[in-house]
């Protein structure tokens, strides 16, 4: 990270409000700036694949600490949107900002992850040939350059953090089992646990309860609700009961842009939403 | 960031050698001591001290074959590092092996001095081509230390540059494999040319001396054998340490789900590149130890079949295990020397069949079979 800081010296003032008046705040390049209470800005994002517009001038903002659900029929662009945010896909046009300062279109996937965005894939993506414990260890927030992984050892504080997460995702008794041997629901939870170990500011969750039992789904909703506030969550789901449980604002995507936004009850009575979901 | 730095400095207080020693368990220590006794005491004694007519005497042939297999074993471990652990199959490791061999072969050629057929200061093949002086890249090749440096640096650099561009462009899987094979093939064609300055299709041979000692004397042979054994043991200890570190777990993670690794904040490029470069360097060291023992290096070392054979060693022994490649290299090469003496025409058929059988029925190789048998026995007694 660069040491240069764009600072407006508060002692000098800005020339408009008299000496000593604090104008703005210190900008630290490379750090998340939540001064405007917004964690994610998507502005006029367009992504096209061979002429097909997966995202079409999509604009969306997520507030810090918000729990936002995103719904939409297949092909609405939900996964592409996550790809754009995490750096996997570069938009053809438009701007993506994490906080006030971080331009995500200029960053690589690992840089975005280290800046504080965690992503859960649609199908559980974990390391099958490593144990549950090792999966969490690799995910843990740390210096992730080659040099430090050669030396890294787990200290007792980190051990405790992993143990805490294991309890939270209810895999405490499976810690030393190979992750590949877990059930589907357990794998989903392990991946959520890995996300938490990263200590992200923003969690992107692509169909997190797919394949879970009702009981597991309910517990997942509780977990997400407990995370909101400290973290911001963006949840893509089809399960309406789950979304209802989460409460919060819901965004409907359709053909690559936002069709409607509001509470779930409001949207379920919105004729445009009904048309998109049920057809004419 | 700052917090992390503080932590790493506390770790680095434990000296490196210490941390490596800690990575070995008791069984590994016993195995190492036994191997050292055999390679550094027993075999040299049997070769040097026992008279040639005794049945306990180990012949020149055995020492050379043993040394050769030890070098191949290093190659197999190096290939397993990149294939077994990081999931990247290279069919170009013959290139790094040969480059190491050629770099050291240059020194051996210069050590011939005026004892060649043309009694010239230049190597024979240059006299034959009518060259009057050494090409620029031969300067310094009369120095042992310079040549060792070349062995360590040149193949590593080639691997680094190639790997950097390949991994940065996210070339994966079979595409990467094909490109490595093509790279080796291109290098072979280059080395076949006389103008390249490495002896064309004859390569380097007729070595006389190494560091002034006769290269064919029993003592030199034993020393080279012991050095190969030492290099293999150090390689195994180091690879074991790497694979037990967090670095090793990141490699396995890259093999299993690379995108997940990226979204956790690791940049796979540097992980792949460092292990790829290390693997190439180990191959080069093996090549440099191989050439003085076998007495010849030529471009056929870079043929496609050679690099494929290396992959077979690893597959037979067991991918992703530390000792498997050593076992694989040993068994396949012992079988090869027996076959090429008894039924030379059937060797390639045997090799092909072996590869198919292993891939179909023993995906984890002989070590996997051993583990399965042990589990079955354990299951019965329980």
XYZ file of C-alpha atoms in Angstrom:
662
model
C 0.000 0.000 0.000
C 1.265 3.417 -0.765
C 2.225 5.789 1.986
C 1.032 8.879 0.224
C -2.039 10.398 1.759
C -4.297 12.938 0.259
C -4.847 15.080 3.303
C -6.582 18.356 3.683
C -4.909 19.968 6.603
C -7.614 20.935 9.130
C -5.411 23.641 10.662
C -5.315 25.611 7.470
C -8.993 25.392 6.734
C -10.533 25.439 3.321
C -10.704 29.152 2.752
C -14.493 29.214 2.928
C -15.399 28.657 6.543
C -12.704 30.547 8.358
C -9.456 29.299 9.892
C -9.468 26.112 11.894
C -12.674 24.791 10.389
C -12.372 21.129 9.569
C -13.145 20.482 5.972
C -13.831 16.910 5.027
C -11.707 14.192 6.585
C -8.486 12.323 6.007
C -8.541 10.159 2.916
C -6.515 7.017 3.190
C -5.993 5.447 -0.191
C -6.511 1.700 -0.093
C -8.691 1.824 3.002
C -12.420 1.507 3.226
C -14.052 4.884 3.753
C -17.609 4.691 5.086
C -18.000 8.370 5.902
C -21.150 8.627 3.802
C -22.687 5.508 5.369
C -22.672 3.740 2.033
C -20.541 0.641 1.525
C -21.174 -0.181 -2.109
C -22.033 1.910 -5.126
C -22.853 0.410 -8.488
C -23.417 3.037 -11.118
C -24.633 2.374 -14.668
C -22.942 -0.998 -14.907
C -23.170 -2.660 -18.294
C -21.746 -6.086 -19.034
C -22.363 -7.813 -22.316
C -21.420 -11.266 -23.467
C -21.443 -11.572 -27.273
C -24.013 -8.820 -27.551
C -26.247 -10.198 -24.810
C -26.484 -7.629 -22.036
C -26.171 -9.523 -18.762
C -26.227 -6.201 -16.929
C -27.821 -3.157 -18.460
C -27.076 0.169 -16.783
C -27.484 -1.346 -13.351
C -27.340 1.126 -10.477
C -27.532 0.069 -6.866
C -26.279 1.282 -3.504
C -25.893 -0.712 -0.315
C -25.708 1.071 3.033
C -23.154 0.171 5.656
C -24.603 -2.458 7.978
C -27.548 -3.153 5.700
C -28.978 -6.580 4.972
C -30.189 -6.504 1.379
C -31.906 -9.304 -0.498
C -31.788 -9.532 -4.235
C -34.310 -11.522 -6.188
C -35.079 -11.904 -9.832
C -35.858 -14.565 -12.417
C -33.072 -16.673 -13.945
C -30.814 -14.645 -16.185
C -31.656 -11.383 -14.439
C -27.946 -10.778 -13.854
C -27.653 -11.580 -10.147
C -24.520 -13.702 -10.399
C -22.955 -11.399 -13.008
C -23.459 -8.526 -10.589
C -21.503 -10.449 -7.938
C -18.813 -11.235 -10.502
C -18.445 -7.522 -11.199
C -18.233 -6.599 -7.521
C -15.605 -9.258 -6.770
C -13.465 -8.475 -9.801
C -14.119 -11.686 -11.713
C -15.804 -9.829 -14.565
C -14.848 -6.350 -15.720
C -17.816 -4.162 -16.668
C -17.891 -2.672 -20.174
C -18.934 0.620 -18.646
C -19.998 2.035 -15.329
C -18.414 2.493 -11.943
C -18.162 0.289 -8.872
C -17.022 1.810 -5.601
C -16.445 0.136 -2.262
C -16.991 2.893 0.262
C -16.028 6.329 -0.984
C -12.545 5.585 -2.248
C -11.969 2.065 -3.537
C -12.588 1.662 -7.248
C -13.264 -2.048 -7.572
C -12.921 -2.043 -11.354
C -9.211 -1.320 -10.880
C -8.547 -4.097 -8.390
C -7.829 -7.832 -8.742
C -9.880 -10.534 -7.030
C -7.410 -11.049 -4.152
C -7.096 -7.289 -3.607
C -10.857 -6.942 -3.413
C -11.057 -9.850 -0.987
C -8.371 -8.307 1.221
C -10.144 -4.952 1.122
C -13.061 -6.619 2.888
C -15.481 -8.254 0.456
C -16.271 -11.915 1.020
C -18.201 -14.031 -1.424
C -20.120 -17.260 -1.109
C -20.666 -19.132 -4.334
C -23.895 -20.663 -5.523
C -22.555 -24.196 -5.127
C -20.527 -24.670 -1.976
C -16.885 -24.124 -2.867
C -14.579 -25.436 -0.187
C -11.307 -27.353 -0.131
C -12.361 -31.005 -0.166
C -8.956 -32.464 0.619
C -8.288 -30.256 3.627
C -9.892 -30.638 7.036
C -12.665 -28.350 8.242
C -10.160 -26.713 10.591
C -7.646 -26.120 7.788
C -10.361 -24.650 5.582
C -11.070 -22.069 8.253
C -7.365 -21.507 8.903
C -6.720 -20.605 5.269
C -9.682 -18.257 5.239
C -8.599 -16.426 8.393
C -7.711 -12.790 8.010
C -3.918 -12.586 7.793
C -1.079 -11.532 5.576
C -1.710 -13.706 2.545
C 1.551 -13.275 0.688
C 3.796 -16.267 -0.050
C 6.546 -15.207 2.327
C 4.337 -15.106 5.385
C 2.521 -18.368 4.659
C 5.894 -20.104 4.705
C 6.331 -19.090 8.331
C 2.819 -18.759 9.619
C 1.855 -20.698 12.689
C -1.399 -20.516 14.532
C -1.214 -18.727 17.865
C -3.664 -19.336 20.674
C -5.721 -16.277 19.823
C -6.238 -17.533 16.288
C -6.957 -21.001 17.648
C -9.744 -19.480 19.735
C -11.174 -17.623 16.768
C -11.326 -20.811 14.733
C -12.934 -22.649 17.655
C -15.521 -19.870 17.986
C -16.383 -20.043 14.312
C -16.584 -23.839 14.487
C -19.170 -23.511 17.247
C -21.078 -20.866 15.352
C -21.381 -23.034 12.243
C -21.991 -26.113 14.417
C -19.064 -28.097 13.088
C -17.160 -28.204 16.387
C -17.101 -32.007 16.452
C -16.119 -32.270 12.772
C -13.038 -30.017 12.950
C -10.579 -32.657 11.793
C -12.768 -34.351 9.226
C -12.008 -33.821 5.546
C -14.297 -31.096 4.264
C -15.207 -33.215 1.237
C -16.975 -35.701 3.536
C -19.460 -33.181 4.936
C -23.139 -33.110 3.971
C -24.345 -30.469 1.537
C -25.830 -28.275 4.248
C -22.675 -28.564 6.345
C -20.573 -27.541 3.356
C -22.747 -24.451 2.934
C -22.174 -23.620 6.583
C -18.454 -24.240 6.313
C -18.266 -21.808 3.426
C -20.184 -19.227 5.451
C -17.752 -19.873 8.308
C -14.818 -19.306 5.976
C -16.375 -16.023 4.941
C -16.651 -14.949 8.558
C -13.009 -15.865 9.229
C -12.058 -13.322 6.562
C -13.706 -10.621 8.704
C -15.213 -8.957 5.655
C -17.112 -5.678 5.776
C -19.394 -6.785 2.982
C -20.641 -10.326 2.447
C -22.043 -11.412 -0.880
C -24.062 -14.589 -0.531
C -25.270 -16.372 -3.636
C -28.165 -18.684 -2.729
C -26.796 -19.522 0.717
C -29.669 -21.803 1.782
C -29.979 -23.847 -1.400
C -30.138 -27.514 -0.418
C -30.512 -26.825 3.301
C -33.185 -28.373 5.489
C -35.871 -26.086 6.947
C -34.156 -26.200 10.291
C -30.790 -25.251 8.798
C -32.430 -22.481 6.776
C -33.944 -21.009 9.902
C -30.621 -21.065 11.721
C -28.935 -19.424 8.741
C -31.469 -16.608 8.839
C -30.751 -16.102 12.538
C -27.041 -16.019 11.853
C -27.393 -13.438 9.088
C -29.610 -11.241 11.227
C -27.000 -11.331 13.978
C -24.314 -10.291 11.478
C -26.209 -7.333 10.041
C -25.189 -4.045 11.581
C -21.536 -5.013 12.042
C -21.347 -6.320 8.481
C -23.243 -5.461 5.344
C -24.868 -8.411 3.633
C -26.128 -8.888 0.102
C -28.134 -12.076 -0.225
C -29.305 -13.493 -3.525
C -32.105 -15.981 -2.937
C -35.181 -17.624 -4.441
C -36.575 -18.824 -1.135
C -39.274 -16.241 -0.305
C -39.873 -17.581 3.214
C -36.174 -17.070 3.941
C -36.251 -13.537 2.566
C -39.326 -12.741 4.630
C -37.504 -13.945 7.709
C -34.548 -11.687 6.975
C -36.845 -8.646 6.647
C -34.909 -5.743 5.184
C -35.051 -4.115 1.814
C -35.451 -6.249 -1.313
C -34.257 -5.407 -4.802
C -35.752 -7.040 -7.866
C -33.459 -7.441 -10.845
C -34.827 -8.002 -14.297
C -32.939 -8.172 -17.585
C -29.824 -6.695 -16.075
C -31.235 -3.703 -14.254
C -33.237 -2.838 -11.154
C -36.944 -3.303 -11.677
C -38.182 -2.396 -8.224
C -36.980 -1.902 -4.702
C -38.750 -1.938 -1.344
C -40.158 -4.215 1.320
C -41.136 -7.742 0.318
C -44.848 -7.096 0.962
C -44.817 -4.032 -1.207
C -43.031 -5.844 -4.032
C -45.355 -8.837 -3.928
C -48.216 -6.489 -4.750
C -46.305 -4.600 -7.433
C -47.885 -5.417 -10.819
C -44.530 -5.141 -12.663
C -42.908 -7.653 -10.318
C -45.845 -10.019 -10.608
C -45.638 -9.810 -14.386
C -41.915 -10.612 -14.447
C -42.345 -13.572 -12.158
C -45.606 -14.989 -13.441
C -45.539 -13.890 -17.054
C -48.546 -12.459 -18.869
C -0.941 -5.173 7.977
C 1.228 -3.953 10.830
C -0.146 -6.537 13.209
C 0.795 -9.285 10.770
C 4.343 -8.040 10.450
C 4.832 -8.151 14.186
C 3.682 -11.737 14.204
C 5.948 -12.872 11.419
C 8.984 -11.392 13.104
C 8.289 -13.352 16.263
C 8.072 -16.514 14.183
C 11.237 -15.857 12.287
C 13.156 -15.858 15.561
C 13.112 -19.633 15.382
C 16.006 -20.381 13.024
C 15.092 -21.851 9.670
C 17.022 -25.098 10.204
C 15.218 -25.536 13.489
C 11.821 -25.087 11.943
C 12.712 -27.613 9.269
C 13.891 -30.103 11.878
C 10.635 -29.656 13.791
C 8.630 -30.573 10.708
C 9.951 -34.155 10.793
C 8.383 -36.807 12.973
C 10.241 -39.686 14.609
C 9.633 -42.145 11.793
C 11.037 -39.684 9.285
C 14.159 -39.169 11.399
C 14.770 -42.916 11.665
C 14.277 -43.344 7.915
C 16.711 -40.500 7.238
C 19.397 -41.924 9.508
C 19.055 -45.391 7.978
C 19.191 -43.966 4.450
C 22.254 -41.910 5.352
C 24.043 -44.959 6.800
C 23.298 -46.998 3.684
C 24.238 -44.281 1.199
C 27.258 -42.797 2.969
C 28.748 -45.846 4.704
C 27.446 -49.217 3.596
C 27.395 -48.768 -0.178
C 30.777 -46.967 -0.379
C 32.326 -49.734 1.752
C 30.826 -52.497 -0.368
C 32.136 -50.796 -3.496
C 35.588 -49.688 -2.349
C 36.663 -52.042 0.436
C 35.299 -55.409 -0.689
C 37.434 -57.108 -3.375
C 35.862 -57.333 -6.812
C 35.600 -61.131 -6.798
C 33.543 -61.259 -3.592
C 29.799 -61.699 -3.963
C 29.286 -58.737 -1.603
C 31.129 -56.390 -3.922
C 29.002 -53.727 -5.566
C 30.016 -53.199 -9.170
C 30.545 -49.939 -11.059
C 27.358 -50.731 -12.898
C 25.372 -50.804 -9.678
C 26.842 -47.551 -8.365
C 26.124 -45.742 -11.624
C 22.619 -47.162 -11.902
C 21.938 -46.281 -8.268
C 23.230 -42.740 -8.682
C 21.164 -42.309 -11.825
C 17.998 -43.479 -10.093
C 18.668 -41.115 -7.179
C 18.814 -38.224 -9.661
C 15.586 -39.394 -11.281
C 14.015 -39.595 -7.842
C 14.838 -35.919 -7.246
C 13.130 -35.109 -10.547
C 10.100 -37.142 -9.513
C 9.818 -35.329 -6.180
C 10.174 -31.998 -7.996
C 7.441 -32.932 -10.466
C 5.188 -34.126 -7.656
C 5.598 -30.758 -5.984
C 3.947 -29.028 -8.921
C 1.661 -31.825 -10.122
C 0.703 -33.737 -7.007
C 0.353 -30.808 -4.642
C -0.485 -27.832 -6.845
C -2.350 -29.822 -9.517
C -0.367 -28.479 -12.460
C 0.919 -31.203 -14.774
C 4.150 -30.320 -16.516
C 5.398 -32.406 -19.404
C 8.398 -30.125 -19.744
C 10.516 -31.078 -16.776
C 12.947 -32.823 -19.104
C 13.936 -29.336 -20.230
C 15.015 -28.152 -16.779
C 16.778 -31.439 -16.131
C 18.667 -31.155 -19.413
C 19.492 -27.472 -18.903
C 21.044 -28.298 -15.540
C 22.919 -31.142 -17.185
C 24.176 -28.977 -20.033
C 25.245 -26.181 -17.700
C 27.372 -28.576 -15.707
C 28.401 -30.486 -18.838
C 30.084 -27.315 -20.128
C 32.386 -27.434 -17.130
C 33.112 -31.118 -17.695
C 33.923 -30.408 -21.355
C 36.405 -27.742 -20.338
C 37.976 -30.131 -17.817
C 38.942 -32.436 -20.692
C 41.571 -29.828 -21.528
C 43.887 -30.976 -24.309
C 43.155 -34.652 -23.818
C 40.457 -34.655 -26.514
C 40.987 -36.260 -29.938
C 42.088 -32.949 -31.469
C 44.359 -31.978 -28.547
C 42.931 -28.490 -28.630
C 41.888 -26.123 -25.851
C 38.457 -26.007 -27.461
C 36.000 -28.873 -26.997
C 36.271 -31.408 -29.834
C 32.968 -30.554 -31.484
C 34.005 -26.912 -31.860
C 37.256 -27.906 -33.529
C 35.266 -30.167 -35.819
C 33.016 -27.222 -36.743
C 36.096 -25.122 -37.438
C 35.419 -22.659 -34.613
C 38.450 -20.674 -33.511
C 37.269 -19.495 -30.131
C 34.650 -20.155 -27.482
C 31.230 -18.550 -27.931
C 30.522 -15.853 -25.311
C 28.228 -18.015 -23.243
C 31.069 -20.495 -22.702
C 33.217 -17.935 -20.885
C 33.700 -18.836 -17.264
C 32.698 -22.437 -17.914
C 36.154 -23.622 -16.822
C 35.304 -22.480 -13.313
C 33.513 -25.039 -11.165
C 31.754 -22.430 -9.058
C 30.573 -20.451 -12.082
C 29.136 -23.633 -13.559
C 27.333 -24.490 -10.350
C 25.904 -20.984 -10.406
C 24.746 -21.498 -13.998
C 23.083 -24.766 -12.987
C 21.183 -22.995 -10.251
C 20.298 -19.818 -12.122
C 19.677 -20.525 -15.818
C 16.950 -23.200 -15.642
C 15.346 -21.364 -12.734
C 15.238 -18.174 -14.734
C 13.755 -19.929 -17.762
C 11.099 -21.449 -15.515
C 10.386 -18.123 -13.834
C 9.874 -16.206 -17.064
C 7.804 -18.942 -18.700
C 5.776 -19.516 -15.529
C 5.155 -15.832 -14.955
C 3.547 -15.307 -18.328
C 1.695 -18.613 -18.338
C 0.238 -18.230 -14.843
C -0.464 -14.541 -15.232
C -2.504 -15.322 -18.341
C -4.278 -17.940 -16.217
C -3.319 -20.794 -18.487
C -4.472 -23.888 -16.661
C -4.930 -27.608 -16.934
C -4.295 -29.379 -20.193
C -3.390 -26.156 -22.027
C -0.523 -25.532 -19.661
C 0.613 -29.136 -20.044
C 0.636 -28.921 -23.822
C 2.604 -25.674 -23.764
C 5.272 -27.173 -21.489
C 5.584 -30.092 -23.859
C 5.912 -27.730 -26.819
C 8.520 -25.668 -24.993
C 10.654 -28.737 -24.367
C 10.296 -29.847 -27.948
C 11.344 -26.428 -29.240
C 14.371 -26.467 -26.954
C 15.303 -29.931 -28.203
C 15.250 -28.732 -31.813
C 17.391 -25.769 -30.808
C 19.960 -27.974 -29.067
C 20.067 -30.350 -32.031
C 21.542 -27.563 -34.148
C 25.330 -27.452 -34.274
C 25.253 -23.640 -34.421
C 23.725 -23.494 -30.959
C 27.137 -24.366 -29.570
C 26.239 -27.332 -27.379
C 27.545 -30.160 -29.510
C 24.460 -30.699 -31.694
C 22.937 -34.157 -31.631
C 26.003 -35.701 -30.009
C 25.810 -33.368 -27.053
C 28.639 -33.591 -24.536
C 30.505 -36.796 -23.767
C 33.986 -38.327 -23.215
C 34.407 -36.491 -19.935
C 37.769 -37.088 -18.250
C 37.908 -35.194 -14.990
C 35.884 -33.378 -12.389
C 37.730 -30.916 -10.129
C 40.925 -32.579 -11.348
C 39.884 -36.088 -10.229
C 39.395 -38.847 -12.770
C 35.695 -39.088 -13.463
C 35.705 -42.883 -13.817
C 37.652 -43.722 -10.656
C 35.701 -45.720 -8.030
C 36.224 -42.964 -5.448
C 34.734 -40.279 -7.709
C 31.792 -42.527 -8.482
C 31.110 -43.125 -4.812
C 31.327 -39.407 -4.025
C 28.911 -38.544 -6.822
C 26.578 -41.291 -5.654
C 26.699 -39.989 -2.092
C 26.120 -36.412 -3.260
C 23.049 -37.528 -5.204
C 21.749 -39.327 -2.123
C 22.375 -36.222 -0.028
C 20.609 -34.009 -2.560
C 17.612 -36.358 -2.573
C 17.423 -36.420 1.219
C 17.630 -32.632 1.497
C 14.958 -32.329 -1.193
C 12.651 -34.672 0.701
C 13.167 -32.879 3.998
C 12.524 -29.504 2.399
C 9.454 -30.642 0.475
C 8.087 -32.239 3.634
C 8.566 -28.942 5.467
C 6.895 -26.975 2.674
C 3.904 -29.260 2.523
C 3.333 -29.121 6.260
C 3.403 -25.331 6.230
C 0.467 -23.080 5.501
C 2.077 -22.532 2.100
C 1.559 -26.224 1.329
C -2.080 -26.052 2.341
C -2.606 -23.044 0.065
C -1.143 -25.092 -2.802
C -3.548 -27.959 -2.151
C -6.341 -25.402 -1.920
C -5.370 -23.974 -5.301
C -5.499 -27.494 -6.734
C -8.979 -28.118 -5.302
C -10.696 -24.731 -5.833
C -8.582 -21.969 -7.273
C -11.363 -19.389 -7.453
C -12.126 -19.839 -3.769
C -8.445 -19.234 -2.987
C -8.547 -15.977 -4.936
C -11.692 -14.776 -3.195
C -10.040 -15.519 0.139
C -7.410 -12.947 -0.779
C -4.506 -15.123 -1.937
C -2.981 -14.388 -5.300
C -2.478 -17.840 -6.876
C 0.058 -16.432 -9.342
C 2.828 -16.108 -6.748
C 2.089 -19.443 -5.153
C 2.142 -21.299 -8.438
C 5.149 -19.406 -9.672
C 7.251 -20.033 -6.588
C 6.533 -23.744 -6.502
C 7.020 -24.045 -10.257
C 10.373 -22.280 -10.099
C 11.501 -24.341 -7.125
C 10.523 -27.500 -8.970
C 12.570 -26.474 -12.014
C 15.570 -25.683 -9.832
C 15.462 -29.105 -8.175
C 15.308 -30.700 -11.635
C 18.348 -28.740 -12.728
C 20.336 -29.879 -9.695
C 19.358 -33.467 -10.478
C 20.477 -32.989 -14.082
C 23.842 -31.593 -12.994
C 24.436 -34.606 -10.734
C 23.264 -36.997 -13.430
C 25.612 -35.945 -16.225
C 28.987 -36.764 -14.579
C 27.658 -40.160 -13.466
C 26.193 -41.194 -16.792
C 28.940 -39.531 -18.799
C 26.764 -38.051 -21.532
C 24.165 -35.347 -22.112
C 22.461 -34.833 -25.460
C 19.242 -33.269 -26.733
C 17.308 -36.544 -26.493
C 16.978 -35.770 -22.767
C 14.470 -33.145 -23.900
C 12.415 -35.558 -25.985
C 8.709 -35.747 -25.297
C 8.943 -39.355 -24.144
C 11.410 -38.491 -21.395
C 9.199 -35.876 -19.805
C 6.221 -38.202 -20.030
C 8.203 -40.941 -18.346
C 8.864 -38.581 -15.450
C 5.123 -38.149 -15.005
C 4.746 -41.944 -15.016
C 7.219 -42.258 -12.116
C 5.131 -39.890 -10.048
C 1.848 -41.557 -10.977
C 3.186 -45.028 -10.170
C 4.547 -43.984 -6.799
C 1.613 -41.855 -5.755
C 0.768 -38.260 -6.550
C 0.555 -35.823 -3.690
C 2.626 -37.979 -1.363
C 6.179 -37.176 -0.385
C 7.842 -40.579 -0.602
C 5.676 -41.919 -3.463
C 7.649 -40.320 -6.316
C 10.896 -41.782 -4.960
C 9.389 -45.258 -4.917
C 7.916 -44.732 -8.383
C 11.183 -43.522 -9.875
C 13.025 -46.447 -8.286
C 10.649 -49.193 -9.384
C 10.063 -47.946 -12.924
C 13.765 -47.413 -13.577
C 14.826 -50.753 -12.126
C 12.189 -52.360 -14.348
C 13.503 -50.331 -17.260
C 17.114 -51.479 -16.840
C 15.971 -55.076 -16.551
C 13.677 -54.821 -19.579
C 16.163 -53.008 -21.790
C 18.666 -55.775 -21.102
C 16.305 -58.744 -21.412
C 13.513 -57.638 -23.772
C 14.462 -54.221 -25.163
C 11.665 -54.247 -27.740
C 8.896 -54.572 -25.113
C 9.860 -51.759 -22.750
C 7.585 -49.103 -24.246
C 4.630 -51.500 -24.289
C 5.241 -52.280 -20.652
C 5.515 -48.583 -19.767
C 2.264 -47.752 -21.572
C 0.403 -50.644 -19.970
C 1.725 -49.676 -16.565
C 0.506 -46.113 -16.979
C -2.969 -47.225 -18.040
C -3.282 -49.759 -15.229
C -2.114 -47.264 -12.611
C -4.438 -44.517 -13.843
C -7.446 -46.834 -13.956
C -6.978 -48.889 -10.816
C -4.502 -47.075 -8.579
C -5.133 -43.350 -8.930
C -3.118 -42.777 -5.750
C -0.272 -45.002 -6.906
C 1.589 -47.588 -4.866
C 1.540 -45.464 -1.724
C -2.239 -45.211 -2.067
C -2.422 -49.008 -2.456
C -0.259 -49.485 0.628
C -2.463 -47.160 2.669
C -5.590 -48.937 1.466
C -4.181 -52.346 2.390
C -3.187 -51.081 5.813
C -6.638 -49.649 6.415
C -8.243 -52.930 5.366
C -6.069 -54.882 7.773
C -6.773 -52.353 10.506
C -10.503 -52.653 9.774
C -10.415 -56.440 10.174
C -8.583 -56.417 13.452
C -10.885 -53.750 14.886
